[in-house]
Short mmCIF file of C-alpha atoms in Angstrom, two decimals:
data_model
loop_
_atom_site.label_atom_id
_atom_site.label_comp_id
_atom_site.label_asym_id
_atom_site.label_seq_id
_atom_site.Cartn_x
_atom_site.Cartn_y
_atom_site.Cartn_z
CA UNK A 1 0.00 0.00 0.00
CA UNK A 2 1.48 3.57 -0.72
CA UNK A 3 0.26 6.10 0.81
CA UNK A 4 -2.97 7.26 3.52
CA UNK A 5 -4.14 10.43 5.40
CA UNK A 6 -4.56 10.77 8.61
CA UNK A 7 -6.28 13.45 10.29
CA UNK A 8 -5.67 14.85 14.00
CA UNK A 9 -9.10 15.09 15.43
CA UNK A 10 -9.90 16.29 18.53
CA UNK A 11 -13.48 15.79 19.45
CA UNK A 12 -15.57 19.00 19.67
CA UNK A 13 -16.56 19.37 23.60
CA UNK A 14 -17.88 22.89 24.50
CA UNK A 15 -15.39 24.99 25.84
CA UNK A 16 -12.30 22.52 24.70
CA UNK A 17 -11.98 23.25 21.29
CA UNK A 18 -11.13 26.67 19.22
CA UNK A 19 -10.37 28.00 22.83
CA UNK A 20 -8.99 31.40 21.35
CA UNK A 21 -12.02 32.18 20.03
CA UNK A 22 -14.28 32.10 23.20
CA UNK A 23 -13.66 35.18 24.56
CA UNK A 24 -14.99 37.19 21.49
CA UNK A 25 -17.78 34.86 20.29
CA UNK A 26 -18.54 32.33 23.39
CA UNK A 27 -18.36 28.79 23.94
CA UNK A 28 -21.63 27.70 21.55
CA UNK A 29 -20.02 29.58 18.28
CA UNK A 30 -16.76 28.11 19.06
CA UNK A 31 -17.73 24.53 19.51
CA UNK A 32 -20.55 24.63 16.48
CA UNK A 33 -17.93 26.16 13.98
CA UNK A 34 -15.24 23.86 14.69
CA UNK A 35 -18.04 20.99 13.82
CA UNK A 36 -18.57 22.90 10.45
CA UNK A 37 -14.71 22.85 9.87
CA UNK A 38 -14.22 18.93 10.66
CA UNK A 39 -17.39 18.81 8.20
CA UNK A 40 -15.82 20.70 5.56
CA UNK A 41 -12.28 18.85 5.54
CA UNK A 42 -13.27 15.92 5.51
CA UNK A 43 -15.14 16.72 2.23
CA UNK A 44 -12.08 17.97 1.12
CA UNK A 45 -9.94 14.62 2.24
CA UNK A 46 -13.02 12.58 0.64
CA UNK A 47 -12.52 14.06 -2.60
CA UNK A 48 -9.04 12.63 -2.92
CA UNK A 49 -10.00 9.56 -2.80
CA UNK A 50 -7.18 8.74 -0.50
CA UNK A 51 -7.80 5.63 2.88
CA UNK A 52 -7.70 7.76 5.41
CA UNK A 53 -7.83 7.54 9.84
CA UNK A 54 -10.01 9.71 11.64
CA UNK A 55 -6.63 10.06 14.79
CA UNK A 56 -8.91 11.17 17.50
CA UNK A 57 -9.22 12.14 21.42
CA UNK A 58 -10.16 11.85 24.09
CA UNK A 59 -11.40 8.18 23.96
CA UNK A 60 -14.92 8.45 25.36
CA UNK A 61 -15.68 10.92 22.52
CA UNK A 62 -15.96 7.91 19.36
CA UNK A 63 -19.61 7.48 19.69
CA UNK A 64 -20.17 11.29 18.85
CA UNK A 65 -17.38 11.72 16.14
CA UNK A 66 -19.24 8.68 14.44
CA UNK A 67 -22.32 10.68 14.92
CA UNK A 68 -21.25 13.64 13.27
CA UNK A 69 -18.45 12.55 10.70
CA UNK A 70 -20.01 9.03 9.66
CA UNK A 71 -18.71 5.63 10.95
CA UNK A 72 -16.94 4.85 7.33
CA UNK A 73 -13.47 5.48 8.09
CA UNK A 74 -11.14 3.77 10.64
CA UNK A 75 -11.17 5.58 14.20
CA UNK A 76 -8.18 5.44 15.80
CA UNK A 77 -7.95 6.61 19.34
CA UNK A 78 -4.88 9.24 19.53
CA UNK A 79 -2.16 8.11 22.03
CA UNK A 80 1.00 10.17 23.33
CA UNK A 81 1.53 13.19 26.14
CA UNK A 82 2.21 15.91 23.57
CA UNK A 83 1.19 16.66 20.20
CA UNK A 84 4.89 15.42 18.97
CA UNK A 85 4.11 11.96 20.47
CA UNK A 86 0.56 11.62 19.04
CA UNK A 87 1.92 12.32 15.68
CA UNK A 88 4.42 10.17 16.26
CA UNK A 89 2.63 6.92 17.06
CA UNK A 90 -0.08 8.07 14.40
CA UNK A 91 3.08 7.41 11.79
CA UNK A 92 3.74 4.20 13.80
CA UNK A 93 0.56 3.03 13.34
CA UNK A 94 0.23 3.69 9.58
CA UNK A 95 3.23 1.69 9.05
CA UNK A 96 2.54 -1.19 11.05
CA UNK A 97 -0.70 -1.27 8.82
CA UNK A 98 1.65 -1.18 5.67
CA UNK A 99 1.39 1.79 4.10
CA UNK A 100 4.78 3.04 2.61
CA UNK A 101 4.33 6.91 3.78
CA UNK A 102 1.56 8.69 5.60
CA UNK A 103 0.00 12.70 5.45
CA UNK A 104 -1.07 13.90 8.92
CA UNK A 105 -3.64 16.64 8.43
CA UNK A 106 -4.78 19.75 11.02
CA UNK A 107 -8.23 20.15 11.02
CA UNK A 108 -8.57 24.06 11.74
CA UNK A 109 -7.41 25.02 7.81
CA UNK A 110 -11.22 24.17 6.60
CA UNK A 111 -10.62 26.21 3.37
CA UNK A 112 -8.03 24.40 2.82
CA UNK A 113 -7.79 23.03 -1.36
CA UNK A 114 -8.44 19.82 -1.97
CA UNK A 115 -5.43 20.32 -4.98
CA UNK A 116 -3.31 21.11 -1.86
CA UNK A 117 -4.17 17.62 -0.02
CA UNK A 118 -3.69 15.94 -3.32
CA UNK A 119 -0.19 17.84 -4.07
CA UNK A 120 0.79 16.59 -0.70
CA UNK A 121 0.02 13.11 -1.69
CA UNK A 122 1.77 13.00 -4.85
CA UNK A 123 4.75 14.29 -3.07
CA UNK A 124 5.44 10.99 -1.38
CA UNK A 125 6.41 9.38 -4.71
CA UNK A 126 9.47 11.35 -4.99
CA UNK A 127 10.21 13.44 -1.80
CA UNK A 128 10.71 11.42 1.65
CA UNK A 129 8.65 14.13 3.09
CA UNK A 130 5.97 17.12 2.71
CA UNK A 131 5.33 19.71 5.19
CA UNK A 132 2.82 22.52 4.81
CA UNK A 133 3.49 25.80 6.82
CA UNK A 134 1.57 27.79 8.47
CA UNK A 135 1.93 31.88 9.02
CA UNK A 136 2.08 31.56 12.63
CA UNK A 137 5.05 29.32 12.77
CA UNK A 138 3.64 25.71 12.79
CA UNK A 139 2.63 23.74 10.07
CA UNK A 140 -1.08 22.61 8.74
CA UNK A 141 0.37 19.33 7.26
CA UNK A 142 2.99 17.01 7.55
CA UNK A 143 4.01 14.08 5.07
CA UNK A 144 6.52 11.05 5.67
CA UNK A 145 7.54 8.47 3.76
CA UNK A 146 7.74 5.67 6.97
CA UNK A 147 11.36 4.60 5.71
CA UNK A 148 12.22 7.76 7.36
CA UNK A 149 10.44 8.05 10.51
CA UNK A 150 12.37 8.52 13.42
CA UNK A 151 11.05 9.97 16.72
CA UNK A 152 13.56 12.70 17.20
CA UNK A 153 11.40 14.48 14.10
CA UNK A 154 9.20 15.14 16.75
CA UNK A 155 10.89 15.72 19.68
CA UNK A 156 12.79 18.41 21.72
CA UNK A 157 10.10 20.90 19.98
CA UNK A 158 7.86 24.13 21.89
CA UNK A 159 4.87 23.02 20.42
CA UNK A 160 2.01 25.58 19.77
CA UNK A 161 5.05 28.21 19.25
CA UNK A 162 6.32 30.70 16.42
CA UNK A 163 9.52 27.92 15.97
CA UNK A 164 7.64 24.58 15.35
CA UNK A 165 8.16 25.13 11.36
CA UNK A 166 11.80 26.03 11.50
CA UNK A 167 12.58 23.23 14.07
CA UNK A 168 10.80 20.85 12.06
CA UNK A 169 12.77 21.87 9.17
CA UNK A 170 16.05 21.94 10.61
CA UNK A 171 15.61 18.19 11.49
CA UNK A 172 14.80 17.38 7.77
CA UNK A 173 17.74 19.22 6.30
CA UNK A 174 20.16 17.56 9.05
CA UNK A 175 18.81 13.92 8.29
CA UNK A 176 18.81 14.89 4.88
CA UNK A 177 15.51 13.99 3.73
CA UNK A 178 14.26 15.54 0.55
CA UNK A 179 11.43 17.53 1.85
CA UNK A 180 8.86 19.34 -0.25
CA UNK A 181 7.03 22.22 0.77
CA UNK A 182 3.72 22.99 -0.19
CA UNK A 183 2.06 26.50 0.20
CA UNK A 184 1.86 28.55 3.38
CA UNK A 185 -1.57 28.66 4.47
CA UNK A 186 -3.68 29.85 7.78
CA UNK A 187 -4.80 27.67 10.47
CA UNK A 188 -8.07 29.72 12.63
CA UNK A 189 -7.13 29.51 15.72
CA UNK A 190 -8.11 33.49 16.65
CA UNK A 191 -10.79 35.79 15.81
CA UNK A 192 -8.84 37.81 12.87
CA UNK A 193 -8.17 34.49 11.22
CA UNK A 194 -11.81 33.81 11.63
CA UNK A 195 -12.30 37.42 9.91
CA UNK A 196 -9.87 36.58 6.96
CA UNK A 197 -11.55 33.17 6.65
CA UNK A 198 -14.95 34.82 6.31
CA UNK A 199 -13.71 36.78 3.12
CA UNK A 200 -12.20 33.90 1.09
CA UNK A 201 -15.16 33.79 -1.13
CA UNK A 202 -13.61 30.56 -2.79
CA UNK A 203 -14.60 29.32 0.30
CA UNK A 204 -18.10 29.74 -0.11
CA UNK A 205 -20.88 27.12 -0.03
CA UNK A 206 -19.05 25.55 2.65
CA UNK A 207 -20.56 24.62 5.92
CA UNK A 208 -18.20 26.88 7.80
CA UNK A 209 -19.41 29.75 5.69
CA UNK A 210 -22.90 29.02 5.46
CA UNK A 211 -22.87 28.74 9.39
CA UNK A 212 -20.99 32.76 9.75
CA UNK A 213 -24.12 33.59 7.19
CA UNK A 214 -26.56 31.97 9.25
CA UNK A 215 -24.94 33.79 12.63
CA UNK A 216 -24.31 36.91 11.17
CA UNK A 217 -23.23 38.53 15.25
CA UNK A 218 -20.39 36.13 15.38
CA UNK A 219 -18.26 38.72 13.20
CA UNK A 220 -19.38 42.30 13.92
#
């Protein structure tokens, strides 16, 4: 098998998800537009026609992603004490299924192209890895073939800070792994990336943007 997706899910609990959001538009907006933009990349991901693993947490939670995102792919409960360890043993897992390289996928870039997913799929035919950046300094997406996995990738890095791209970098170049990097694009985690989202209009037609239509207070 060549390659899957797997996508880092963490199950939407009121007041647990989108956290930087709930000062300025409360715990009920937050929660209910982080459902629209696990809605809308899965789409996305389904449109590739790539096997893909719902990587979730916490545990208890299955029953309710199964109830929102569909019980047709494989749920796989998310293990590890950071988020370098959970991608870590997602990897792990992918290749003890088989599968000669793996994506790992955010799921707060909703607007994200599905050309994008797809370029990071390709990429695994002739790069041993694909990372996506992000403009705050961390990355949407990362890509490995599993020939090349090795835990310090993910180790000895600040995660959720301005140097997680750069680290993550460094560590390719000083393995050197051929590394291809796709276009920068924003991850909402705050209310001005919320505000740039909402005037993509490529973006429209989405469930995200139908739901900031429908709840037209959430931006003003």
């Amino acid at each position: 098998m060549s390659c899957c997706l797997f996508l880092m899910v963490k199950a939407p609990i009121n007041g647990e998800v989108k956290t930087r959001l709930i000062e300025k538009i409360g715990e009920y907006h937050s929660t209910e537009l982080y459902k629209r933009f696990l809605l809308d990349i899965v789409e996305k991901i389904e449109e590739t026609d790539t096997p893909t693993i719902m990587y979730y947490t916490p545990e208890s939670e299955l029953e309710n992603l199964t109830g929102l995102l569909g019980n047709y792919n494989k749920y796989v409960h998310q293990k590890g004490k950071d988020l370098g360890e959970r991608l870590l043993n997602g990897f792990r897992y992918t290749k003890k299924l088989g599968y000669k390289s793996a994506v790992a996928l955010a799921t707060d870039v909703p607007d994200l192209p599905t050309e994008i997913i797809n370029e990071s799929i390709n990429s695994m035919e002739g790069y041993g890895a694909v990372i996506g950046p992000s403009p705050d300094g961390g990355y949407y997406l990362i890509g490995l073939k599993n020939e090349y996995l090795d835990e310090d990738l993910f180790s000895e890095i600040e995660w959720g800070t301005d140097s997680v791209f750069e680290r993550t970098i460094k560590k390719l170049q000083d393995k050197k792994i051929r590394t291809k990097i796709l276009e920068p694009w924003m991850d909402i985690d705050t209310y001005e990336d919320l505000r740039m989202l909402s005037k993509n209009n490529a973006f429209e037609g989405s469930k995200t943007f139908k739901y900031l239509e429908k709840n037209p207070e959430i931006l003003f």
